[in-house]
Coordinates of C-alpha atoms and ligand atoms in Angstrom, one line a residue:
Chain A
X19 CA 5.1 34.9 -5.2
X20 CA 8.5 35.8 -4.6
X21 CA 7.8 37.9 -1.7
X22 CA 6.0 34.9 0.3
X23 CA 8.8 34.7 2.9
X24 CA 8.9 31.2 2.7
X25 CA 11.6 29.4 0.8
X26 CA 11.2 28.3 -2.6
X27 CA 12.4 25.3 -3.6
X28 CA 13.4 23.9 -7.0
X29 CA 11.0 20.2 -6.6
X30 CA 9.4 17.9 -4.1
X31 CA 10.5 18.1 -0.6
X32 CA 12.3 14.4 -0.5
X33 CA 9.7 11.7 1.2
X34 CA 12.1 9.3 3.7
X35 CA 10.8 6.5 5.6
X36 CA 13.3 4.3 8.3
X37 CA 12.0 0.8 8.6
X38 CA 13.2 -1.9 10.8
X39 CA 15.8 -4.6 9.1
X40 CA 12.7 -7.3 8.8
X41 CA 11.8 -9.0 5.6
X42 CA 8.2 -8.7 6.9
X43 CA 8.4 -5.2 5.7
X44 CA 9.2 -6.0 2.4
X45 CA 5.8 -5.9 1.0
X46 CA 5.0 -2.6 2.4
X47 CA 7.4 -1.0 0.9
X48 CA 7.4 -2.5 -2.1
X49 CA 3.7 -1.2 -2.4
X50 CA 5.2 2.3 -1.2
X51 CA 7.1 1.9 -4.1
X52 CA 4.5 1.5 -6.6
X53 CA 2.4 4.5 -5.1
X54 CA 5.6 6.7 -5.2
X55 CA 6.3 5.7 -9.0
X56 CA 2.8 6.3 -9.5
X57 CA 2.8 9.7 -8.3
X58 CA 6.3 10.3 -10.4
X59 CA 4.4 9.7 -13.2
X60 CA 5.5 5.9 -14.0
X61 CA 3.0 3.7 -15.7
X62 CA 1.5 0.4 -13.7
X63 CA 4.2 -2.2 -15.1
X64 CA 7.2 0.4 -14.7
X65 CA 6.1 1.2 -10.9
X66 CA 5.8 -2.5 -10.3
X67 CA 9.5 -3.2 -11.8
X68 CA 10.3 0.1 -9.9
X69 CA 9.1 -2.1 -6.4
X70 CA 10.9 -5.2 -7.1
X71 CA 14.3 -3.0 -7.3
X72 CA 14.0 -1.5 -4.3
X73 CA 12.7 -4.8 -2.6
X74 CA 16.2 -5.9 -4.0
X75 CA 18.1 -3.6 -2.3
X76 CA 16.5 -3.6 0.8
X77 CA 16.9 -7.3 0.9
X78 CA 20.1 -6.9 0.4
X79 CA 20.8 -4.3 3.4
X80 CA 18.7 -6.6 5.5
X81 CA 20.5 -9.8 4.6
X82 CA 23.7 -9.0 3.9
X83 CA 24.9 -5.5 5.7
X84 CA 22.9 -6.3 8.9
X85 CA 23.2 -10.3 8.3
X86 CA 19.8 -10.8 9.6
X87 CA 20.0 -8.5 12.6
X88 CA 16.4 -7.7 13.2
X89 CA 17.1 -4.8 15.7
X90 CA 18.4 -2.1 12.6
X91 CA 17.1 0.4 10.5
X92 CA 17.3 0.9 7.1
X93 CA 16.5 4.7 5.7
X94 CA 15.1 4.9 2.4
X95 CA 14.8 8.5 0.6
X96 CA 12.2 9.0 -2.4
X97 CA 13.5 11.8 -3.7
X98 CA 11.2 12.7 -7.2
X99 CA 12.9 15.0 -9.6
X100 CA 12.0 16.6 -12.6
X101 CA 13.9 14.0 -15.4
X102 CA 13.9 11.1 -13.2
X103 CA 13.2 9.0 -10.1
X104 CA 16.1 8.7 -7.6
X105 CA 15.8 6.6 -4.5
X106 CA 18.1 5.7 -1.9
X107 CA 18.4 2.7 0.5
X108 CA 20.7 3.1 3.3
X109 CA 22.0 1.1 6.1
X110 CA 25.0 1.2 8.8
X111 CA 26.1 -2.1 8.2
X112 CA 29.0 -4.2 7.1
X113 CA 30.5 -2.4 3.8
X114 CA 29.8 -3.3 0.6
X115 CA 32.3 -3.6 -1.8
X116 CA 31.1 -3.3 -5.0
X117 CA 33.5 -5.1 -6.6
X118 CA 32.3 -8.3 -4.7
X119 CA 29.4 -7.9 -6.9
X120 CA 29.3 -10.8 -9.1
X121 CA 28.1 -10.6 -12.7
X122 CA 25.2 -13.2 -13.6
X123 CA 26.4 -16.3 -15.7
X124 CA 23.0 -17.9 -16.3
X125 CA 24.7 -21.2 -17.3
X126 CA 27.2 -21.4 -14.8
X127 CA 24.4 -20.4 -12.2
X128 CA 22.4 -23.1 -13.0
X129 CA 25.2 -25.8 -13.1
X130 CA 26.0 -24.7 -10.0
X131 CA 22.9 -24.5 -8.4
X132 CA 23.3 -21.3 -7.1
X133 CA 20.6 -19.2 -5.6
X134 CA 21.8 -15.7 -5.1
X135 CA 23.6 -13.3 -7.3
X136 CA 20.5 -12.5 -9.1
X137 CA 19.0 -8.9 -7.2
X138 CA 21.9 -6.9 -8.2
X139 CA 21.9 -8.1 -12.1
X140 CA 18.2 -7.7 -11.6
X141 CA 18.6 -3.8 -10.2
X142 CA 21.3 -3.3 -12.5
X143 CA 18.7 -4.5 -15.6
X144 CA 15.6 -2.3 -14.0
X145 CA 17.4 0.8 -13.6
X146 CA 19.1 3.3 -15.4
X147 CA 22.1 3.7 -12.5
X148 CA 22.7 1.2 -9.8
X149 CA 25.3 2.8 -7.6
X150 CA 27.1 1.9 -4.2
X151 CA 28.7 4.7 -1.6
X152 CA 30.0 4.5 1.4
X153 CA 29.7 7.8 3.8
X154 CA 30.5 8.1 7.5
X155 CA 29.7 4.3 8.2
X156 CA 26.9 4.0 6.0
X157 CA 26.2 2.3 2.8
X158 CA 24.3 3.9 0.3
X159 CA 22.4 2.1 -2.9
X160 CA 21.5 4.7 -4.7
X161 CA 18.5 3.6 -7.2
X162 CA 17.9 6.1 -10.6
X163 CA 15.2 5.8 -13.0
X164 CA 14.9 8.4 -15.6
X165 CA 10.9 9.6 -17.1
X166 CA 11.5 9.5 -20.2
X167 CA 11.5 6.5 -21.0
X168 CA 14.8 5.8 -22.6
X169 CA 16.9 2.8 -21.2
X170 CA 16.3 0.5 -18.5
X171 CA 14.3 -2.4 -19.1
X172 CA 11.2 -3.0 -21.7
Chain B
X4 CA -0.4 -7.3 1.1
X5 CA 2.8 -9.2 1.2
X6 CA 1.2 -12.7 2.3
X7 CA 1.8 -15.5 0.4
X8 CA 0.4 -19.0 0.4
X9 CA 0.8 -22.6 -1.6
X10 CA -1.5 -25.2 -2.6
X11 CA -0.9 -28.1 -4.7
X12 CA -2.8 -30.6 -6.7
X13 CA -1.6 -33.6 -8.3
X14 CA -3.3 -34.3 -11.8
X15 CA -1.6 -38.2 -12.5
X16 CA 2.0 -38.1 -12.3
X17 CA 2.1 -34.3 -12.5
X18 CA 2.4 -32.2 -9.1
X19 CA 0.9 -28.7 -10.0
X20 CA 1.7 -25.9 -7.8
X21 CA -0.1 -22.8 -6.8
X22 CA 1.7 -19.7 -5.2
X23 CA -0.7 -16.9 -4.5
X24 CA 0.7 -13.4 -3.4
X25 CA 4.5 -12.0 -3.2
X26 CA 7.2 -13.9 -3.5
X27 CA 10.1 -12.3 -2.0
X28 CA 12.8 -12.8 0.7
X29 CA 10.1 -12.5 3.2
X30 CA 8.1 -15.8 2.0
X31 CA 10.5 -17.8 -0.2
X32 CA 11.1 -20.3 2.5
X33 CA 7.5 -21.7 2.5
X34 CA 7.5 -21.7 -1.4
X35 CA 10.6 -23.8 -1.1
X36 CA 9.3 -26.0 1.1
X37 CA 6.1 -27.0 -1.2
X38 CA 8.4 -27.9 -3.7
X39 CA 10.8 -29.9 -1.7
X40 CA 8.3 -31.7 -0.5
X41 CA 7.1 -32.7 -3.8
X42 CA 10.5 -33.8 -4.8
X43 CA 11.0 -35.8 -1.4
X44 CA 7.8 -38.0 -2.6
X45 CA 10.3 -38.5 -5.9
X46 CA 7.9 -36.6 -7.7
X47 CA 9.8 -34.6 -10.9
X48 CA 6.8 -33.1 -13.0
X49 CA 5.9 -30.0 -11.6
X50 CA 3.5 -27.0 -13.1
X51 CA 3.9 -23.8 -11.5
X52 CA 0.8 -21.9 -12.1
X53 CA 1.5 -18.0 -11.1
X54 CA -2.3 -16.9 -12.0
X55 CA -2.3 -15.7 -8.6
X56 CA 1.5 -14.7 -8.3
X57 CA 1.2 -11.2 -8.0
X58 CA 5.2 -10.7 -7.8
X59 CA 8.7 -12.6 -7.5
X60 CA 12.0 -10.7 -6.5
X61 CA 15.0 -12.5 -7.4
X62 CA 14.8 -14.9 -3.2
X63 CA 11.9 -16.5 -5.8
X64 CA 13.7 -17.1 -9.0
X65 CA 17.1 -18.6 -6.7
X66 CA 14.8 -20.7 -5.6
X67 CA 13.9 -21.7 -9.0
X68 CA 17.1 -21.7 -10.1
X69 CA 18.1 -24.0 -6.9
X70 CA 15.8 -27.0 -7.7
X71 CA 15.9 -27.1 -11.0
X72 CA 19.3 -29.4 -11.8
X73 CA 18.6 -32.0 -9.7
X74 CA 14.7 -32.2 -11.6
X75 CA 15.9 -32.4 -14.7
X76 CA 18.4 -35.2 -13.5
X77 CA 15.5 -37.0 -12.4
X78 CA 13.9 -37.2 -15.9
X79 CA 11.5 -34.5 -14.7
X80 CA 11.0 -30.8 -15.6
X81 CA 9.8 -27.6 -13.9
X82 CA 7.3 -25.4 -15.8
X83 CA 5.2 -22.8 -15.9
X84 CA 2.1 -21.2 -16.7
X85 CA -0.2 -18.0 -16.1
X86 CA 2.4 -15.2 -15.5
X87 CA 1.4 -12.0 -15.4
X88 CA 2.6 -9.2 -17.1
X89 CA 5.2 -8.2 -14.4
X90 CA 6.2 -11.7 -13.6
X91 CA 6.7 -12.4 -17.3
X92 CA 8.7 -9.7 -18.2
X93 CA 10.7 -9.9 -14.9
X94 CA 11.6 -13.4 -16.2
X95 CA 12.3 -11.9 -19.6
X96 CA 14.8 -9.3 -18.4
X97 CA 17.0 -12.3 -16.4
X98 CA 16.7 -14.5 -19.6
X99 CA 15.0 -17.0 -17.8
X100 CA 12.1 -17.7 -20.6
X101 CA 15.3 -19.4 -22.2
X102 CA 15.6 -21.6 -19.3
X103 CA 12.2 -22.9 -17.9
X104 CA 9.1 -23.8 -20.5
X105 CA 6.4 -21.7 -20.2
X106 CA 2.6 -21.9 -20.8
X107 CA -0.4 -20.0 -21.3
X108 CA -2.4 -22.2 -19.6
X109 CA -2.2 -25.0 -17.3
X110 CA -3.8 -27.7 -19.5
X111 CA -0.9 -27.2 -22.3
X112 CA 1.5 -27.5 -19.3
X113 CA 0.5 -30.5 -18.1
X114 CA -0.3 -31.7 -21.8
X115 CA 3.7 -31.0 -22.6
X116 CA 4.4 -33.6 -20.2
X117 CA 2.3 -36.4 -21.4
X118 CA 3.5 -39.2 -24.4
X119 CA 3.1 -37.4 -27.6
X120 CA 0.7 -40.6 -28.4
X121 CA -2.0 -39.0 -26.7
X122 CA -4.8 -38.2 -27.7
X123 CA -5.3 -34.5 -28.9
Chain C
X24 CA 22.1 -15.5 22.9
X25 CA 23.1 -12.5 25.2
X26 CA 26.9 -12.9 24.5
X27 CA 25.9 -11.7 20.7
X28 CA 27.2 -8.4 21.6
X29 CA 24.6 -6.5 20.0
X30 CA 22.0 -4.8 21.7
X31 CA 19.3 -6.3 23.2
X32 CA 15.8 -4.3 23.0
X33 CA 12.8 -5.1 24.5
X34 CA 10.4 -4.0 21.4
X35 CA 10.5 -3.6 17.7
X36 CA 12.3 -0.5 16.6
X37 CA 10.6 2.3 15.1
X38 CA 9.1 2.6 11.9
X39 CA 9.2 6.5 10.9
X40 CA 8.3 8.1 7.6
X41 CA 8.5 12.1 6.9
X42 CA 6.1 13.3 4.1
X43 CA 5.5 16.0 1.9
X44 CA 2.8 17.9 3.1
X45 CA 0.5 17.6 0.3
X46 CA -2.7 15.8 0.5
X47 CA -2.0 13.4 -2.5
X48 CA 0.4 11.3 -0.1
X49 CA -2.9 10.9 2.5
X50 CA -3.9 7.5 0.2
X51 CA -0.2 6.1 0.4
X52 CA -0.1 6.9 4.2
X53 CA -3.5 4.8 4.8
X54 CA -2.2 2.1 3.3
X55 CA 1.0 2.5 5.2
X56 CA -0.7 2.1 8.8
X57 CA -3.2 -0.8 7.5
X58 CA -0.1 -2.5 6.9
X59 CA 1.5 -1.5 10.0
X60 CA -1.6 -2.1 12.1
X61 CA -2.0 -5.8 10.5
X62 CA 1.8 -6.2 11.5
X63 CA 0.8 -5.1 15.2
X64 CA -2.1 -8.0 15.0
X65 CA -5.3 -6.0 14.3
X66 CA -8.2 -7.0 12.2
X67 CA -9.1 -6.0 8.8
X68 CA -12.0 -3.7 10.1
X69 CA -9.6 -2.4 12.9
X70 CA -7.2 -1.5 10.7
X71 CA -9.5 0.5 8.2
X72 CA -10.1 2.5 11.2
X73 CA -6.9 3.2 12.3
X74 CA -6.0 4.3 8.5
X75 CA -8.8 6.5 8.9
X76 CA -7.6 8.2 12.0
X77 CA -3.7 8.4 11.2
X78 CA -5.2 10.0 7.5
X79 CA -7.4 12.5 9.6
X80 CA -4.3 13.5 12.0
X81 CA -2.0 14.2 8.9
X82 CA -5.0 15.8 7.1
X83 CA -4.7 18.4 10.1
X84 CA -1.1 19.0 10.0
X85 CA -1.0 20.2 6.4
X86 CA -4.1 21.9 6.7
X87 CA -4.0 24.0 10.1
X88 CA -0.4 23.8 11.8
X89 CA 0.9 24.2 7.5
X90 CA -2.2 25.8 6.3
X91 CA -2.0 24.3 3.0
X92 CA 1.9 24.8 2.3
X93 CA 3.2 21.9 0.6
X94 CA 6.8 22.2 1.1
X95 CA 6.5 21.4 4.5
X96 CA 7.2 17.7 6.1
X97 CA 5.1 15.7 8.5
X98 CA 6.7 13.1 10.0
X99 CA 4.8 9.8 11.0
X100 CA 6.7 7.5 13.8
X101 CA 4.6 4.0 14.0
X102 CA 5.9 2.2 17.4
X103 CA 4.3 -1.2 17.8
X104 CA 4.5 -2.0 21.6
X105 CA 3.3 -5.1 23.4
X106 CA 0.2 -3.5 24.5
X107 CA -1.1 -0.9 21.9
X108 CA 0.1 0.5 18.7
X109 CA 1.5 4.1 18.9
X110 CA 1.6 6.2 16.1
X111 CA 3.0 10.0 16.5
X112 CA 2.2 12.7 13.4
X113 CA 4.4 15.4 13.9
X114 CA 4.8 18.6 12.0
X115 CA 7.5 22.0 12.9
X116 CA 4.0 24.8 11.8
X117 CA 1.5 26.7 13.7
X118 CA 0.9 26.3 17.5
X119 CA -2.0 23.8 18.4
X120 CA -3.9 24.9 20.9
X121 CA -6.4 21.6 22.0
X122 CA -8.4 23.8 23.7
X123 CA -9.3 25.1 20.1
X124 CA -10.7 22.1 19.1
X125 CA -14.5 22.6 19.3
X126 CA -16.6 19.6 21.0
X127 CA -19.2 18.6 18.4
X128 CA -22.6 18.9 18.5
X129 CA -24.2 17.4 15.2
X130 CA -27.5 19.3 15.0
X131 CA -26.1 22.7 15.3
X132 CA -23.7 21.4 13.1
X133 CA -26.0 20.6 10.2
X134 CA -27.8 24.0 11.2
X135 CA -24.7 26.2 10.7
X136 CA -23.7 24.0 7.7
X137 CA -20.6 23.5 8.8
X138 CA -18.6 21.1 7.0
X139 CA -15.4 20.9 9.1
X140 CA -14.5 19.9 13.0
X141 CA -15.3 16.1 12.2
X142 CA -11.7 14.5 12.2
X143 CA -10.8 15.3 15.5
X144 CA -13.6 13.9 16.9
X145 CA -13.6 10.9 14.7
X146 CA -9.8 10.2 16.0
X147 CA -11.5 10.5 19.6
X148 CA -14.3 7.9 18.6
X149 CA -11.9 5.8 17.1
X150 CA -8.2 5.4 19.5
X151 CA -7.8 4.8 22.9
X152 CA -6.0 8.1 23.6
X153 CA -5.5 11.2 21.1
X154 CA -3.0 14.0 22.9
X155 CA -1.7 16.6 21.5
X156 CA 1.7 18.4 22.7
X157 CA 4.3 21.1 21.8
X158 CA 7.8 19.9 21.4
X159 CA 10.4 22.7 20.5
X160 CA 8.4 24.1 17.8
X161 CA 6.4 21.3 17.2
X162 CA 3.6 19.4 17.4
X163 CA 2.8 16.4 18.2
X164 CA 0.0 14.3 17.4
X165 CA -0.3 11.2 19.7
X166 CA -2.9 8.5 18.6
X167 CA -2.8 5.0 20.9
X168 CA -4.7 2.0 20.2
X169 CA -4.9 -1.0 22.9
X170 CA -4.5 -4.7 21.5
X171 CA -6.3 -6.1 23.9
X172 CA -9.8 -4.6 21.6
X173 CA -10.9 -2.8 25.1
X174 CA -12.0 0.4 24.8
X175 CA -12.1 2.5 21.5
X176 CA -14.6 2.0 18.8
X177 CA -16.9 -1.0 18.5
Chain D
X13 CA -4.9 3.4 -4.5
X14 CA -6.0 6.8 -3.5
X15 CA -8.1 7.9 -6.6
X16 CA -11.6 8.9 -7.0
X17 CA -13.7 8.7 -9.6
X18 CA -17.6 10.1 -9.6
X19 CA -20.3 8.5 -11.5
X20 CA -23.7 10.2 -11.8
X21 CA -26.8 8.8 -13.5
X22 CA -31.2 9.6 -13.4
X23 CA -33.4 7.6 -13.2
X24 CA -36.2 9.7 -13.2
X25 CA -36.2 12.4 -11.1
X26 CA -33.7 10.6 -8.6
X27 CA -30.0 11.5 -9.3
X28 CA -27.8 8.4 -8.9
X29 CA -24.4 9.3 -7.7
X30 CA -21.2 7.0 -8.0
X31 CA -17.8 7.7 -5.9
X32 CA -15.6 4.9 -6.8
X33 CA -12.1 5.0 -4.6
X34 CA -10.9 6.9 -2.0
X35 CA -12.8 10.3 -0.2
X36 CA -10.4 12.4 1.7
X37 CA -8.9 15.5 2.3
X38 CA -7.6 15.3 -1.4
X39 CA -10.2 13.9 -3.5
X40 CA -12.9 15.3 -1.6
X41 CA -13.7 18.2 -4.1
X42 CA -14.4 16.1 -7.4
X43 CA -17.4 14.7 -5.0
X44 CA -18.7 18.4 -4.0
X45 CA -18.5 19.3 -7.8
X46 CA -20.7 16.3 -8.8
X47 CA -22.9 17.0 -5.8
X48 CA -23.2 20.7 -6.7
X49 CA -23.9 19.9 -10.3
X50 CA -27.0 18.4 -9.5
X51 CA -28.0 20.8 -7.2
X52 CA -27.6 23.4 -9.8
X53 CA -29.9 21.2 -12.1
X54 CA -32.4 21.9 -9.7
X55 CA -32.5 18.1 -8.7
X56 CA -32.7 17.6 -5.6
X57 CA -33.7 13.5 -5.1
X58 CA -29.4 12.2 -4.7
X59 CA -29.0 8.7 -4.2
X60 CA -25.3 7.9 -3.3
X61 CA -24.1 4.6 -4.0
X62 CA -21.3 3.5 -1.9
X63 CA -20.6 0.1 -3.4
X64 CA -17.1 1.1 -4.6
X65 CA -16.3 3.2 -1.9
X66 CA -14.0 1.7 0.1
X67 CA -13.0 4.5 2.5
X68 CA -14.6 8.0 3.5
X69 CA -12.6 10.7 5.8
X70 CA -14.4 13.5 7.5
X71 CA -13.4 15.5 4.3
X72 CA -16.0 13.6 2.7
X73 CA -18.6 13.0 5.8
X74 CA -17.9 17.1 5.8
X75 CA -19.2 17.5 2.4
X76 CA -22.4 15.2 3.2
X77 CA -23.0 17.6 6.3
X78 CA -22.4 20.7 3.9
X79 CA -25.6 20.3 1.5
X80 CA -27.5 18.6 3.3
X81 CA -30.1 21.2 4.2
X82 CA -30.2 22.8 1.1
X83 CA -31.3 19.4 -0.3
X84 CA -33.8 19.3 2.7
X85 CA -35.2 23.3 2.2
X86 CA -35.6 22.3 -1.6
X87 CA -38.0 19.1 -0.4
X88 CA -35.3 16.4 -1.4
X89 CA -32.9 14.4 0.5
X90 CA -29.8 13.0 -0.1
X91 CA -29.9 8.9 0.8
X92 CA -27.3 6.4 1.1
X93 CA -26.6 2.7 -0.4
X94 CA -24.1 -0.6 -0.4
X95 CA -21.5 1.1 2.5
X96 CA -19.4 -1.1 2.8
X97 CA -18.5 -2.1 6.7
X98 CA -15.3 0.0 7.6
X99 CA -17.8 3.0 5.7
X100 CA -21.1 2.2 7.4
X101 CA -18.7 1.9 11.1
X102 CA -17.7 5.2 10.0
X103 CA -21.1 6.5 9.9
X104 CA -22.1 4.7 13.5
X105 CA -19.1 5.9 14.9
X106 CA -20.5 9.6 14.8
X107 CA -24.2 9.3 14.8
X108 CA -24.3 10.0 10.9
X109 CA -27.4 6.9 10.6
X110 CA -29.6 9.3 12.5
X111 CA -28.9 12.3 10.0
X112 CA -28.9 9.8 7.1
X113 CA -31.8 7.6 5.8
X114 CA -29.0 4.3 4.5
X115 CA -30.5 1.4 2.3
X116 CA -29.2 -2.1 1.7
X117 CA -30.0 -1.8 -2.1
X118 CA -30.0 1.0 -4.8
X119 CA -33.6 0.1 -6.1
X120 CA -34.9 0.6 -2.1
X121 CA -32.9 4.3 -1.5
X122 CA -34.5 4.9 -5.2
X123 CA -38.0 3.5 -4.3
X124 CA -37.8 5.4 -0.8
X125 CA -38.5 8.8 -2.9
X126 CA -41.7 7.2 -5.2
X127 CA -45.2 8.2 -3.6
X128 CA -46.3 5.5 -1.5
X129 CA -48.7 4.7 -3.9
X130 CA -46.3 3.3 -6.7
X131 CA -47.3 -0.6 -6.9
X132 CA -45.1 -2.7 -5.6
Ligands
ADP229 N1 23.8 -4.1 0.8 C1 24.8 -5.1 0.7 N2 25.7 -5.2 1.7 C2 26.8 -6.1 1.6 N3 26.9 -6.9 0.5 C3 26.1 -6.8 -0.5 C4 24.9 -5.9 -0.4 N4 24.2 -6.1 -1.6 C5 24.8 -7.1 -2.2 N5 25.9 -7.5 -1.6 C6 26.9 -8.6 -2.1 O1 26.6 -8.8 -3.5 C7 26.3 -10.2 -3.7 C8 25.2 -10.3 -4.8 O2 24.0 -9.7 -4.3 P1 22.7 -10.1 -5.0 O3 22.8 -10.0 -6.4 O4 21.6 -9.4 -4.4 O5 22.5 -11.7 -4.7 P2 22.2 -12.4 -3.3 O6 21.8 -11.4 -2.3 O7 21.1 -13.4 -3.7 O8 23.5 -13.1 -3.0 C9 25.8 -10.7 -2.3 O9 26.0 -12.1 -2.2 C10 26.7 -9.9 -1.4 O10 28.0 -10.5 -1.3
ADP230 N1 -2.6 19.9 13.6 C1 -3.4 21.0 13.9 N2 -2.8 22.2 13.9 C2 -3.5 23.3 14.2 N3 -4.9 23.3 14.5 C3 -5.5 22.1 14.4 C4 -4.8 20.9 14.1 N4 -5.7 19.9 14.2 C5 -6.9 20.5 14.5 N5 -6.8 21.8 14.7 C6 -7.9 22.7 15.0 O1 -9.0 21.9 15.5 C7 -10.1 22.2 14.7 C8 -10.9 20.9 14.5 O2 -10.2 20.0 13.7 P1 -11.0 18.9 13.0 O3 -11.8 18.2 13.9 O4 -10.0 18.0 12.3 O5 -11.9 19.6 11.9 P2 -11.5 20.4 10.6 O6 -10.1 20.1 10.3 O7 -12.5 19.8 9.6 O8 -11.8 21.8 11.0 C9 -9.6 22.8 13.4 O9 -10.5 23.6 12.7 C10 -8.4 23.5 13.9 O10 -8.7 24.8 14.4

């Protein structure tokens, strides 16, 4: 086995995919979603969940990095790993400061009749890690859900 | 995959909506719209039935969340009924079953909103 | 409109996708162009067909040019022109040759029992244009499908 | 999305077989195991029904072409029922109608291998 001459690698090769900053793609890869977390082993309801947080974030990239710009990309990297299932959306937008992130007040949202705020608290609920980065002009989401079972939503 | 369309039905002073597919950032706007519309013709009682709602990212629920202050102000309520498992629980994880009423079916829905007098 | 300062293109951007090479993503990546070809206007039936050829072109990749390794990637670039939909699979293994790729003949075929040699025919049956060419180590696979429903498959 | 699953049934001497999903490159050997299993069984009257096949790859159509003339030499056949239209273009598309007898219904393909002289 050893003596292939090929190298071995520890999991999955990663799968990546660059899609243009559209809402129109949205249900694609949402779908692509579900299939991936299918294949990672996640059940029906926890790949659908798994889609809507990664809808989330690519909404966000497309709405609020690019501000609508229809001519970008934004990169997303399934990356399926023994414990968990990490994926990252990435765009070369307008940074995100985390910190700007505000936290859901479901009363005061209502009384104010706001109508964002809620993908974030929504990714945040879904996941087990919901981090920002910013490298070389790029923002990075980076999306972890771990197999076992333990935290996250219901 | 992705589309998304909306009827609705009036049953008496009730306006019941249908949304069939995804809602998501990509389709919101038309959602909005039939519900706009619905308030522009002063009508308050609205039954969203998701039986054919397959998903709603959080575009959906602002949306929700966006109309339903000036309904209630109006002596009117937003409600709804047939969620599917995913919808259901995504509105349990934001707390929003403690927000909107919500049904099994549409009859009960549209019951809710009658005069307790009647019948059944 | 033109004073936006950003750049002005005159199509879509590229959608792109790089894949494991294992045969348990081929479902994930007929879904993917059905999506993609209803984007670029095709019909239901149309876009079955396209799936099928995109799934037979990256069917051959992992195969032949990877001969079954799975750690390999094939990458997928869907480019959605005015005219025709272009899809490239592209893979870094063996050397194509398209001169290999035997004509088919379907009684001799059921004679000798053989059970491969189908796809690439089928991609010929069903696209406007299937090329193949050798990139710096590697090979692309070019399938094009006109809109305007001349030519190709009924 | 992208799973098989294989069915068989008799009814008679006619095997019934049921691929429900996807036939490609990947799946494409669960079908040649339930094929081979009936050859094995020395039956040699298969009846594929196609009504829950919604997509078959050359994997597949290669698997068809591979037992074909055993079935033949062993004075069976191997017929074909409910394609579905992308499946049934599929077949068109390269000529497969005139290597494969293809019926509307499952009673016809299993009627097609009764001696002429079965009433009705
Ligand atoms: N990718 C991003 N780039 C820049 N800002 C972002 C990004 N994602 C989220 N934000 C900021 O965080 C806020 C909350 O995001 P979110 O919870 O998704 O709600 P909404 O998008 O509906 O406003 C946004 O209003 C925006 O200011
Ligand atoms: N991507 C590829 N890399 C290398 N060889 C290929 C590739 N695609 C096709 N071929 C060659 O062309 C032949 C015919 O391919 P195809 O029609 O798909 O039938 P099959 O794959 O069933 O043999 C293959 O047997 C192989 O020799």
């Amino acid at each position: 086995m050893s003596g292939s001459g090929r190298p071995v690698r520890s999991r999955q090769p990663t799968l990546s995919l660059a899609v243009p900053s559209q809402t129109s793609y949205l249900a694609m890869i949402s779908e692509l979603t579900r299939h991936m977390a299918a294949l990672a082993g996640f059940d029906e309801a926890e790949a659908g969940r798994l889609a809507l947080a990664v809808d989330e974030a690519t909404t966000n990239a497309i709405k609020h990095a690019y501000a609508g710009a229809p001519d970008r990309l934004v990169q997303l990297r399934f990356d399926d790993r023994r414990d968990e299932l990490r994926v990252e959306i990435e765009d070369t937008g307008a940074t995100v400061d985390p910190r700007n992130m505000p936290s859901v007040d479901l009363d005061r949202y209502v009384k104010q009749r706001r109508t964002g705020g809620l993908g974030v608290h929504l990714m945040e609920k879904i996941m087990d890690s919901v981090t920002f980065r910013r490298v070389s002009g790029r923002n990075i989401c980076c999306l972890v859900k771990r197999k076992d079972g333990a935290g996250g939503a219901p | 995959m992705g589309e998304l369309t909306v009827e609705t039905r009036e049953s008496g002073d009730v306006t019941l909506v249908y949304p069939a597919g995804f809602i998501n950032a990509h389709t919101v706007r038309l959602f909005e719209t039939e519900i706009q519309r619905a308030l522009e013709q002063k009508r308050f009682k609205l039954v969203v039935n998701c039986a054919s709602l397959s998903y709603i990212a959080s575009a959906g629920l602002g949306a929700l969340m966006g109309v339903i202050e000036e309904i209630r102000q109006n002596g009117g309520d937003l409600r709804l009924t047939n969620l599917n498992e995913t919808v259901l629980n995504i509105f349990e994880i934001l707390g929003f079953h403690h927000l909107y009423l919500i049904f099994s079916t549409e009859m009960e829905a549209i019951r809710s909103f009658r005069p307790a007098a009647d019948p059944q």
